[in-house]
XYZ file of C-alpha atoms in Angstrom:
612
model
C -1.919 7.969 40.483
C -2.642 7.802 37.032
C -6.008 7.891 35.482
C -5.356 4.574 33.284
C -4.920 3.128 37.105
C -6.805 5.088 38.993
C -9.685 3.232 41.482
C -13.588 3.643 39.767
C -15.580 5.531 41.916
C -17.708 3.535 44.640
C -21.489 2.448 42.964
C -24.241 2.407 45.409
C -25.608 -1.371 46.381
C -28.374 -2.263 43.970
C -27.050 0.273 41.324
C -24.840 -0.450 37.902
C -22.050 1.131 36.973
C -21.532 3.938 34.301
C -21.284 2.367 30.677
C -18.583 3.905 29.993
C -18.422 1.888 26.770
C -15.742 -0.269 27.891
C -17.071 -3.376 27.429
C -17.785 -2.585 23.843
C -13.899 -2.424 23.547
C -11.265 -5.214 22.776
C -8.988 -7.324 25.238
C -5.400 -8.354 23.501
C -7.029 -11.401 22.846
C -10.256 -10.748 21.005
C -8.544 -8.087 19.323
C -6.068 -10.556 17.994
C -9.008 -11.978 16.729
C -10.928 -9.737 15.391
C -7.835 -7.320 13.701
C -5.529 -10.098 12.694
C -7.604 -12.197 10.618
C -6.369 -10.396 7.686
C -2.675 -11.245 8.376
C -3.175 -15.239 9.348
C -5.114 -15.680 6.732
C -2.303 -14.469 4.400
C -0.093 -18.107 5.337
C -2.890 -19.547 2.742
C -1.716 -17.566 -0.349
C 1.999 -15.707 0.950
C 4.370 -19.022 0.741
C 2.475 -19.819 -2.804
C 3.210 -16.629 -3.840
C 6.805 -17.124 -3.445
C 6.776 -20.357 -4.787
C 4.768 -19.535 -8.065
C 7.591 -17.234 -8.769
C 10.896 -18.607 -7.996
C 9.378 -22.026 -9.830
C 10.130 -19.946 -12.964
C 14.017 -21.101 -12.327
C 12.783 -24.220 -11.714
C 13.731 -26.849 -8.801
C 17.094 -24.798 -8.506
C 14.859 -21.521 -7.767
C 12.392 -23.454 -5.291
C 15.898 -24.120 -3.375
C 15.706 -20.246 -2.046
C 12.055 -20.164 -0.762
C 13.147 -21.217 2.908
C 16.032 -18.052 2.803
C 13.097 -15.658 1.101
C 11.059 -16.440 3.531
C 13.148 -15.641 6.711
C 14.190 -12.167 4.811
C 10.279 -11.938 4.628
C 10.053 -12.468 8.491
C 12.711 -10.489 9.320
C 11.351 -7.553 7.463
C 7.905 -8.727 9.967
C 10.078 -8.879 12.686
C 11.200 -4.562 11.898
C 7.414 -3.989 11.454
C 5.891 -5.494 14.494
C 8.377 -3.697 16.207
C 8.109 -0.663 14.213
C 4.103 -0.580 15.023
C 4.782 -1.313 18.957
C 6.082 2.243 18.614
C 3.507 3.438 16.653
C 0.891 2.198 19.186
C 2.610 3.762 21.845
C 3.276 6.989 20.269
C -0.194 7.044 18.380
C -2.502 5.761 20.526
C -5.575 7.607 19.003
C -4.976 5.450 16.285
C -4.077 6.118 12.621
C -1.113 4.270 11.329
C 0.645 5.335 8.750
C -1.881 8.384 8.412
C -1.085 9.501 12.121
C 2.249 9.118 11.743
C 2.578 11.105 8.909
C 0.398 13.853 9.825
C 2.821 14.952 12.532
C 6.355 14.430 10.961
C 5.838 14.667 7.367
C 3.460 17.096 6.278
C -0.692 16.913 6.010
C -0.023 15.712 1.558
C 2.195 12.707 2.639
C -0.168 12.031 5.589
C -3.118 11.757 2.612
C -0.709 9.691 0.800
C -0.586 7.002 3.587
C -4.563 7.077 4.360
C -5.684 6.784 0.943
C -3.437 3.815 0.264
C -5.085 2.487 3.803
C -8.183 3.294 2.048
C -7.150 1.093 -0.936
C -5.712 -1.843 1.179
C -8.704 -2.250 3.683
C -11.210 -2.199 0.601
C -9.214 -4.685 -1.687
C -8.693 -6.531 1.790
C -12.468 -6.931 1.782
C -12.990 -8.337 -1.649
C -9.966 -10.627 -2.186
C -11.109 -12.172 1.155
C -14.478 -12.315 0.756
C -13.941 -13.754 -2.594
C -10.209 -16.130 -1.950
C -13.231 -17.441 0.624
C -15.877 -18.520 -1.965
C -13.238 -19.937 -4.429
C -12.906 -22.651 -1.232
C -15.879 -22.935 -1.162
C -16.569 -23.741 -5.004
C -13.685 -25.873 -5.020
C -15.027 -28.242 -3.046
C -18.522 -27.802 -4.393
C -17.459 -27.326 -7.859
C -22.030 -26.655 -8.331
C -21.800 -24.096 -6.762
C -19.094 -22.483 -9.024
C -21.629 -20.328 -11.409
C -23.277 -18.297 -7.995
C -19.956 -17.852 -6.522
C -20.768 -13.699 -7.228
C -23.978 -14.062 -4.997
C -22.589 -16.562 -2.778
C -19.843 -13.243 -2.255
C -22.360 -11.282 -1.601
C -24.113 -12.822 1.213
C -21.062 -13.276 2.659
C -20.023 -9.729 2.612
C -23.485 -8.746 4.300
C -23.321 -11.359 7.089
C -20.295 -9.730 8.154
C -21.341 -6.352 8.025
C -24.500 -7.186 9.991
C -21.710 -8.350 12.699
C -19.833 -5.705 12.438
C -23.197 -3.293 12.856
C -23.311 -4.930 16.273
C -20.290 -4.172 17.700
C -16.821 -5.010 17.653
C -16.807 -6.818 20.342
C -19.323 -8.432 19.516
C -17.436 -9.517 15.802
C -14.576 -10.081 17.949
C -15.993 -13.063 19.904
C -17.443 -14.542 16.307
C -14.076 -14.993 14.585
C -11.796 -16.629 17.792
C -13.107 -19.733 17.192
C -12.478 -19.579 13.572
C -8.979 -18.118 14.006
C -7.931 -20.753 17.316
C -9.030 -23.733 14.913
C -6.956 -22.590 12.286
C -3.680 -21.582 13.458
C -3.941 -24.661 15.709
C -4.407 -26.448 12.303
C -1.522 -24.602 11.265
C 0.937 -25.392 13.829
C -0.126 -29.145 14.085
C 0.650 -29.165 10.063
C 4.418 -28.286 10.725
C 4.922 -30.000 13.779
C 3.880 -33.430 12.159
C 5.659 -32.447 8.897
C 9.127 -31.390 11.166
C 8.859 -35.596 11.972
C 8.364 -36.792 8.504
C 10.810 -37.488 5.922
C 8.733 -37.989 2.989
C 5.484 -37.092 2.278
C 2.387 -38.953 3.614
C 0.281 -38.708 0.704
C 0.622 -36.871 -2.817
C -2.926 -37.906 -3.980
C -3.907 -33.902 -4.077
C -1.618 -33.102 -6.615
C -1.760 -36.343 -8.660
C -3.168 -35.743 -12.063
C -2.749 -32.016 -11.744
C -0.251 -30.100 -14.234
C 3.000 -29.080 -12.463
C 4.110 -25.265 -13.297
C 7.841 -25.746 -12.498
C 9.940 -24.861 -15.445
C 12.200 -27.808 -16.890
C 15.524 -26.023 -18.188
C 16.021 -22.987 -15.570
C 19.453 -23.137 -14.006
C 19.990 -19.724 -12.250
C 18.356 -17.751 -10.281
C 18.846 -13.571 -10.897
C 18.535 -11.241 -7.966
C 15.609 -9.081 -9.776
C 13.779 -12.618 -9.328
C 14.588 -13.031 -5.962
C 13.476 -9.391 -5.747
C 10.384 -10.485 -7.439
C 9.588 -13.648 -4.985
C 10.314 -11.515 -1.673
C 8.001 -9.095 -2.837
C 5.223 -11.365 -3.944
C 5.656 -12.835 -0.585
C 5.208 -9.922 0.931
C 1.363 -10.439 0.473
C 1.429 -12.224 3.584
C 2.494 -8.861 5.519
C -0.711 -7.181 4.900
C -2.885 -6.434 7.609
C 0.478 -5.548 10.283
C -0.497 -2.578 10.478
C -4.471 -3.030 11.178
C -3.983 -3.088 15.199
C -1.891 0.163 14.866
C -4.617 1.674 12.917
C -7.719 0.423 15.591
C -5.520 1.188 19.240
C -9.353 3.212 20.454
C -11.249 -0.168 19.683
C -9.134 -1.437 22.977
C -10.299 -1.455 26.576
C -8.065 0.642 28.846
C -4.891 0.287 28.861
C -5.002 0.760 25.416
C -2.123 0.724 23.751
C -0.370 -1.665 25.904
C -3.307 -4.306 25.297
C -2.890 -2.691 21.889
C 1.025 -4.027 21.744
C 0.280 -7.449 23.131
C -2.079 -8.138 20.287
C 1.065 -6.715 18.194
C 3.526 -8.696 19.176
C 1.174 -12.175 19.634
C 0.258 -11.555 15.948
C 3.727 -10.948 15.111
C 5.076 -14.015 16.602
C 2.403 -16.544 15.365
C 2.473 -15.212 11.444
C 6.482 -15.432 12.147
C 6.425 -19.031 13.461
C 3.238 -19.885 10.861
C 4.983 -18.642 7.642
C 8.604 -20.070 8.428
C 7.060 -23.638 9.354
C 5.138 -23.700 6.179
C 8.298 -22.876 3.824
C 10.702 -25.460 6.090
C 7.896 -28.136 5.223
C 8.096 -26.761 1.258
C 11.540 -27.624 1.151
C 11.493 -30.813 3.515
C 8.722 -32.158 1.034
C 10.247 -30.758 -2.406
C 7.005 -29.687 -3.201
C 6.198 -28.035 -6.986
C 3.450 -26.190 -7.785
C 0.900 -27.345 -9.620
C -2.486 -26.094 -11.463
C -5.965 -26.306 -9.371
C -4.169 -27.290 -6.371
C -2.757 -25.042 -3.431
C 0.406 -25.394 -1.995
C -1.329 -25.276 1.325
C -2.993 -28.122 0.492
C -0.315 -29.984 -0.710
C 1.169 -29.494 2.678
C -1.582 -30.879 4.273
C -1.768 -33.776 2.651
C 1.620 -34.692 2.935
C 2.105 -34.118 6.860
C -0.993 -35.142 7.553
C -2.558 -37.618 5.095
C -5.427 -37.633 2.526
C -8.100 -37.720 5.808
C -9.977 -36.085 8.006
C -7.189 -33.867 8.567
C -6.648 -32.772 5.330
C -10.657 -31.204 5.082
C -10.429 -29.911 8.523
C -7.761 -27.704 7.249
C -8.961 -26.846 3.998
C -11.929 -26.088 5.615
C -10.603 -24.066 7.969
C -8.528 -22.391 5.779
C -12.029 -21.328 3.667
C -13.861 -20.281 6.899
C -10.927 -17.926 7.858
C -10.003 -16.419 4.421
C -13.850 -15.413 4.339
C -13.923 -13.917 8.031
C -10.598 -12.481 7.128
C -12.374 -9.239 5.991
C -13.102 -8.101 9.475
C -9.781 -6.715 9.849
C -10.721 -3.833 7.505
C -13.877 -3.330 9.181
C -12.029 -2.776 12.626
C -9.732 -0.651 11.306
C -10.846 1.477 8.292
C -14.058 2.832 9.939
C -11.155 4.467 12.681
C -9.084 5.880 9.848
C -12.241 7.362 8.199
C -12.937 9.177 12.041
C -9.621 10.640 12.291
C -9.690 12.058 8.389
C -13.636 13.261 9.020
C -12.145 14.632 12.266
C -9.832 16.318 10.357
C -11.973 17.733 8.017
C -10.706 15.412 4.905
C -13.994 13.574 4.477
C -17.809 14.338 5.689
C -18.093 14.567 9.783
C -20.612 12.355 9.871
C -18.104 9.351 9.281
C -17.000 10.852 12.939
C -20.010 9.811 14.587
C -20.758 6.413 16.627
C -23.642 4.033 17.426
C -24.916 2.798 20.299
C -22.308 -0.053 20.472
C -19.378 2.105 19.859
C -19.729 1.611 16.057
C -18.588 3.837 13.291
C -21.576 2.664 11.233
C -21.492 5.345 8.473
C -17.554 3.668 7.855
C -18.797 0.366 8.206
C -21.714 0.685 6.155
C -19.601 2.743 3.821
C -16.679 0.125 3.055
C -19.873 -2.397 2.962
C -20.891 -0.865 -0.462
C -17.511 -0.047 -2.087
C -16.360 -3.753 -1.758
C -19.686 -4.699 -2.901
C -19.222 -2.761 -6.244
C -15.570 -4.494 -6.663
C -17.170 -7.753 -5.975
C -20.041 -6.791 -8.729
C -16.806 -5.097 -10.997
C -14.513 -8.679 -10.355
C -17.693 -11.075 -10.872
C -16.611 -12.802 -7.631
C -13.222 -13.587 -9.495
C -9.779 -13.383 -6.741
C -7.809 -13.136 -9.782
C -9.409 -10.102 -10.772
C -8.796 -8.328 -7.703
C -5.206 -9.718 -6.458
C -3.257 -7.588 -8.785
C -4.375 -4.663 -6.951
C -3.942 -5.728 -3.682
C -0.898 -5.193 -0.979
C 0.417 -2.387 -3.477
C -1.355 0.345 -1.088
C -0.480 -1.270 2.181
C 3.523 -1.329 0.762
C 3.038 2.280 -0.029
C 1.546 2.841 3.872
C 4.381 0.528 5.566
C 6.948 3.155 3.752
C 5.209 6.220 5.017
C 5.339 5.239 8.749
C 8.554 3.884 8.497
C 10.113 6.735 7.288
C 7.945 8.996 9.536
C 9.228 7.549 12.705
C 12.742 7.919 11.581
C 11.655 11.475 12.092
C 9.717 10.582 15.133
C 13.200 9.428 16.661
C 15.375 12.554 15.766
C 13.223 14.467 17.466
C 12.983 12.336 20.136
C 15.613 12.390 22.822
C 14.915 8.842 24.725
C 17.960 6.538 24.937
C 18.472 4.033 22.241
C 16.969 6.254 19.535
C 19.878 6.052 16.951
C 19.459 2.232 16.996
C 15.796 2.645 16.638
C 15.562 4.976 14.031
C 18.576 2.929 11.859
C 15.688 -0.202 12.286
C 13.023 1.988 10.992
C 14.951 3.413 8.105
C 16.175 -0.464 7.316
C 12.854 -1.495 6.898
C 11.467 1.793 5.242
C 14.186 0.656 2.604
C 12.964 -3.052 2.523
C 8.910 -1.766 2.231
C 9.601 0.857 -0.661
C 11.709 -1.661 -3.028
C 8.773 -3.818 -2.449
C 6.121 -1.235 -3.193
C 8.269 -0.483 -6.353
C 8.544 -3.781 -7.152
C 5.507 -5.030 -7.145
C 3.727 -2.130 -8.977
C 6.199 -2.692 -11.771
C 5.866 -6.033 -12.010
C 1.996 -5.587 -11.904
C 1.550 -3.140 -13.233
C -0.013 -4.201 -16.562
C -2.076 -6.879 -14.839
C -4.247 -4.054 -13.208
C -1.904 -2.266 -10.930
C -2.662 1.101 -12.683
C -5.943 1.353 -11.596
C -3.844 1.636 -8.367
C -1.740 4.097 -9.632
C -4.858 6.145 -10.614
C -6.973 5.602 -8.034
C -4.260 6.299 -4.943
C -3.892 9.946 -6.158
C -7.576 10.539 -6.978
C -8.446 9.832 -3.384
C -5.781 12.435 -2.087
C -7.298 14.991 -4.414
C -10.721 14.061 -3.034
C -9.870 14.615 0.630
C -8.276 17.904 -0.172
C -11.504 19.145 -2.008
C -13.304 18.045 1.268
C -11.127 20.030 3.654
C -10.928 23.011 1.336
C -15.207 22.860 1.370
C -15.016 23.003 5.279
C -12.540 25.147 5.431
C -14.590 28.148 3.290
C -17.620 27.125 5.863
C -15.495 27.704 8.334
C -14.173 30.665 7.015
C -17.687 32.556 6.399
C -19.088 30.568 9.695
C -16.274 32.477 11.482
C -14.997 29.326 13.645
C -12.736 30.518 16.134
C -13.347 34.181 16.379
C -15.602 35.480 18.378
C -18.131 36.518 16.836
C -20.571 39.841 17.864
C -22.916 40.073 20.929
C -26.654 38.640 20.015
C -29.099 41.076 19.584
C -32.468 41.172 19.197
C -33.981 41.807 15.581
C -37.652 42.531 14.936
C -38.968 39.058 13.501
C -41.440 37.985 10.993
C -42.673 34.607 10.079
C -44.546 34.185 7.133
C -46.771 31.381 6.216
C -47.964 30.253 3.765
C -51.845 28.861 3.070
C -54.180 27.719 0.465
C -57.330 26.574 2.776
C -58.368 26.583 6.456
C -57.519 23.192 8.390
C -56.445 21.994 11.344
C -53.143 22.209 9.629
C -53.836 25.895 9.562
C -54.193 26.338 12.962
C -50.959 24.656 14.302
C -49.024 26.372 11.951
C -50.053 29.616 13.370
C -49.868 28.630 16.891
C -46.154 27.709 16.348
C -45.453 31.097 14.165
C -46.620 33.200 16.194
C -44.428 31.439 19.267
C -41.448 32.195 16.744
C -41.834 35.741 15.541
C -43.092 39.132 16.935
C -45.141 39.257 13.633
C -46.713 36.744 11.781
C -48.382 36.725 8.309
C -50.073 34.306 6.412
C -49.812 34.436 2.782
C -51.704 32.656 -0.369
C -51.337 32.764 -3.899
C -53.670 33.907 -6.311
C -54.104 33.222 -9.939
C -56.745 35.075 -12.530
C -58.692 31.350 -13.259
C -62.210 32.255 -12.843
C -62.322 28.638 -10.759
C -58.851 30.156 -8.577
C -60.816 33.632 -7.688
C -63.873 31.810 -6.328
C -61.488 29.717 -3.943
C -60.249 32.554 -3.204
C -62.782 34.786 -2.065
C -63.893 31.178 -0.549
C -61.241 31.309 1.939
C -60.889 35.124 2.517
C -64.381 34.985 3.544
C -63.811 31.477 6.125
C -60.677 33.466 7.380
C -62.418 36.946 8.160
C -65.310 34.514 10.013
C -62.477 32.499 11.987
C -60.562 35.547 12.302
C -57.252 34.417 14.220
C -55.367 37.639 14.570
C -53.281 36.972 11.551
C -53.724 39.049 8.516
C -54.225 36.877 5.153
C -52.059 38.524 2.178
C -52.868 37.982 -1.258
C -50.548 37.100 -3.507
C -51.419 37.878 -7.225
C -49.585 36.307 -9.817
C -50.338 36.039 -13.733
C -48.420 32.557 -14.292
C -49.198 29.718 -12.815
C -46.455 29.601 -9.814
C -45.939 28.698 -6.449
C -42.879 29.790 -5.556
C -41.642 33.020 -7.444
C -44.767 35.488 -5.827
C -43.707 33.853 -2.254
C -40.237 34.761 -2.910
C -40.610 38.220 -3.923
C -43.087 39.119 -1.105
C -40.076 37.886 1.381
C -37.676 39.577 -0.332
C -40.087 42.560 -0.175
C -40.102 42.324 4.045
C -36.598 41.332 4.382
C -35.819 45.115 3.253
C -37.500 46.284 6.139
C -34.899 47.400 8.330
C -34.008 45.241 11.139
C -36.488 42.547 10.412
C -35.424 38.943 10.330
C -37.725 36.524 8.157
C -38.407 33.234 8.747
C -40.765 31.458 6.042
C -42.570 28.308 8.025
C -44.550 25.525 5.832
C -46.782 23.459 6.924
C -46.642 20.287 5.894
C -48.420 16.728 7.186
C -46.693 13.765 7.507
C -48.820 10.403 6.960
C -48.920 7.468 9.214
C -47.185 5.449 6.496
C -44.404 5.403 4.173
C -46.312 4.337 0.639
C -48.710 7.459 1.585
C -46.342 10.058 1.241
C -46.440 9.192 -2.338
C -49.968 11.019 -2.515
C -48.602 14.215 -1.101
C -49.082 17.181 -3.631
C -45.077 18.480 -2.606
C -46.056 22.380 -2.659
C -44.319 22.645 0.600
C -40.849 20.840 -0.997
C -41.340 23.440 -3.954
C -41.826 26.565 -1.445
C -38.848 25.429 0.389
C -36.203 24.988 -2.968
C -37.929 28.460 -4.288
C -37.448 30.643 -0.659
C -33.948 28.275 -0.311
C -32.410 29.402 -3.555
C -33.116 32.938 -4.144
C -33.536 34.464 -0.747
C -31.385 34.428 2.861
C -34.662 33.762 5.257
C -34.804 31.041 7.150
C -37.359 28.305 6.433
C -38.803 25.970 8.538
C -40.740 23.007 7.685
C -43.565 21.756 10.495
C -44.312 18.287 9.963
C -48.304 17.721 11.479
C -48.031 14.215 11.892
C -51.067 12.132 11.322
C -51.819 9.172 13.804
């Protein structure tokens, strides 16, 4: 039997079971909630997107949204299907970044998880900020805070997050049942209409069709599928968070794949059936989701359910990168490509360092874009294009290697939509390029050189650490702990008592300068420590300039060529009951430390008294 099925072990009557941390993870169904937020969200701004660009042929061009749009879900159609492999072949997680890192090479692998990097952060700030532009909208007073009004709603979801995934997870069904139930209603009423409802949303509003376009060109068409393409982002976030799942995890894992495949699918065709059934143009200050509304459903209570709806869940949508970029950041700290300690977990099975990390990057772009979407939409869905690629051409590799039936058929799927994902990724940083896409350009490379200055730091630790060699049999060294003093305390004393538990030898050590006022204090304490007499010899340190650090440091290097004879330097410090008091510390023991630290190889150690 296998251990994903195995029985748990019999628990005593009155006891609980283990927490093994399971029911910190996701089900298929709250992780469809709390990893695809990202991607239904995108049916507010991905049919627009195609709109606003074939309008520039005018009401001929808006005659090819419906076929753009099923190209667009057929290319969703090779990913979800694409990423059910993934999962299964993955399922410690990764993406694009696992992927890579086993069939094509540790650069290409950085490639893929700094454009993850990218996506997940934009991901944050466009919806955090596509959010409060609903909300101003319909507040138009509130327009002028919309930067602060960002920020508060970046940290209520991170103090979510800081809970738990889970925990997240159960926050944003609600939110995410209301509106893709909004959703579907929308396009089933609209399938029985043949005219609009109402067109009172768009009255008075500028139309942006153009008036003398007769043909459309295929580089436009190019141009509309990738813009529409937007609404692809976040496939790849369940992929990328298969540990968050409770066991079995990547077949829960796959579920939430395939559900979230099938209601963007259904979502995103419905929506462009109704643009055509409607002839609907687009027009200034008004979305084209709205317009929808309005027309299947009337200028009512309807109408603001959805638009409200729409706001709550392009705000929440941000809690797909904060389910699956704090995973990524594990896997490249467990590789050694950033700091280990974005590796490490809370209490509530949260990578809090990630969490807390992406917190404050997308508060800077929020701070950088003055709250502004249009600012920040340039840059995003360039990196995730640039990811889909990568793990589509990396499981063509997966399948050569493989020797499972049906592999030909898979792999020719995976190199079809490898194909479809790089034109787009070409496409769209051309055609943005020059609207802010270069910071893109820039910043994608800059990250891979970062994590390959990271891994070359640990690996030179590792290196002079001697990490796995094995290294000489301990032996023992004669020891000596120095100490350093400047008056007899209570201080003194415990200082002592744990040297002298350290070392075989223990000295205590003050510094003396040729002040008239330094001498008396001197002779002062010489005389108190002859009286007290502790066993521990006092040795003067002379020095002409006023120093602290340089006569401590030569008097250890002075020992440390004794042979055999390890030195250990320990400074007594006291630590107040409270914070603001620290400020009234004189820091000799922080200038000791840096002195000994810097110029010599002993080891210090700093005892913290603490005062109660």
């Amino acid at each position: 039997m296998s251990v994903l099925t195995a029985e748990p072990d019999a628990v005593p009557a009155g006891e609980e079971p283990p927490d093994t941390g399971e029911r910190h993870r996701l089900t298929a169904v709250t992780g469809l909630a709390a990893l695809s937020l990202d991607a239904m969200a995108s049916v507010a701004y991905g049919p627009e997107a195609i709109v606003l660009v074939l309008a520039a042929a005018g009401a001929h061009g808006l005659g090819f949204t419906l076929p753009v749009t099923l190209a667009i879900a057929g290319l969703l159609a090779v990913l979800v299907a694409s990423y059910r492999q993934v999962i299964a072949a993955f399922p410690d997680g990764g993406g694009s970044y696992a992927v890579a890192k086993t069939h094509l090479g540790a650069h290409t692998s950085l490639v893929a998880a700094a454009s993850l990097v990218l996506d997940y952060v934009l991901n944050v700030a466009v919806a955090v900020t596509a959010g409060v532009a609903a909300l101003t909208s319909a507040f138009p007073e509130l327009y002028d805070e919309r930067l602060w009004l960002c920020l508060v709603v970046l940290v209520l979801i991170t103090g979510v997050n800081l809970r738990g995934i889970v925990e997240s997870a159960k926050v944003f069904i609600v939110p995410t049942v209301i509106f893709v139930g909004s959703i579907l209603v929308l396009i089933a009423a609209g399938l029985f209409r043949s005219e609009p409802v109402s067109t009172a949303t768009a009255q008075g509003h500028t139309s942006v069709l153009a008036d003398n376009a007769t043909t459309v060109g295929a580089l436009l068409l190019l141009k509309a599928f990738a813009s529409g393409c937007s609404a692809l982002t976040g496939v790849e976030a369940i992929a990328n968070a298969v540990p968050s799942f409770r066991v079995p995890r990547a077949k829960r894992a796959q579920r939430a794949e395939v559900a979230l495949g099938a209601v963007l699918g259904v979502m995103l065709v419905g929506l462009s059936v109704l643009i055509s059934r409607f002839h609907l143009q687009p027009v200034e200050g008004v979305t084209v989701l709205a317009q929808l509304a309005d027309a299947s459903l009337g200028h009512n209570w309807a109408f603001y359910v959805i638009q409200f709806a729409t706001m709550i869940l392009l705000a929440l949508s941000a809690n797909t990168s904060f389910g699956g970029l704090p995973v990524l950041l594990k896997l490249l700290a467990r590789d050694n490509y950033l700091p280990h300690v974005f590796a490490l977990k809370a209490d509530r099975q949260v990578h809090r360092h990630g969490v807390l990390a992406l917190a404050l990057v997308s508060a800077a772009l929020l701070v950088f874009s003055g709250g502004d979407t249009n600012t920040l939409v340039p840059l995003f869905a360039i990196g995730v294009f640039v990811g889909f690629t990568i793990a589509q051409v990396g499981m063509v590799r997966h399948w050569r290697l493989e020797r499972g039936p049906g592999r030909q058929g898979k792999a020719l799927l995976n190199g079809f939509g490898g194909l479809l994902t790089g034109v787009a990724a070409v496409v769209v940083t051309a055609s943005k390029f020059e609207e802010g896409a270069w910071l893109i350009v820039i910043a994608l490379p800059s990250l891979v050189v970062a994590f390959e200055t990271v891994h070359r730091a640990y690996t030179r630790i590792g290196e002079r650490l001697g990490l796995g060699r094995i290294p000489e049999a301990p032996h023992r060294d004669r020891s000596v702990v120095i100490v350093p003093v400047s008056s007899l305390s209570r201080l003194t004393s415990e200082a002592l008592t744990a040297a002298t538990s350290l070392g075989d030898e223990v000295r205590a050590v003050t510094v003396c300068y040729p002040d008239p006022e330094d001498r008396a204090a001197l002779h002062a304490l010489e005389a108190a420590w002859a009286e007290w007499d502790p066993g521990v010899p006092l040795v003067r340190l002379n020095c002409e300039r006023r120093s602290l650090g340089r006569p401590i440091v030569a008097y250890v290097r002075e020992v440390a060529t004794e042979p055999a004879t390890r030195v250990t330097v320990l400074i007594p410090e006291t630590e107040p009951e409270r914070l603001w008091q620290r400020l009234l510390q004189n820091q000799r023991g922080a200038v000791v430390a840096h002195a000994v630290r810097r110029e010599t190889d002993a080891v210090i150690c700093r005892l913290r008294f603490r005062l109660s």
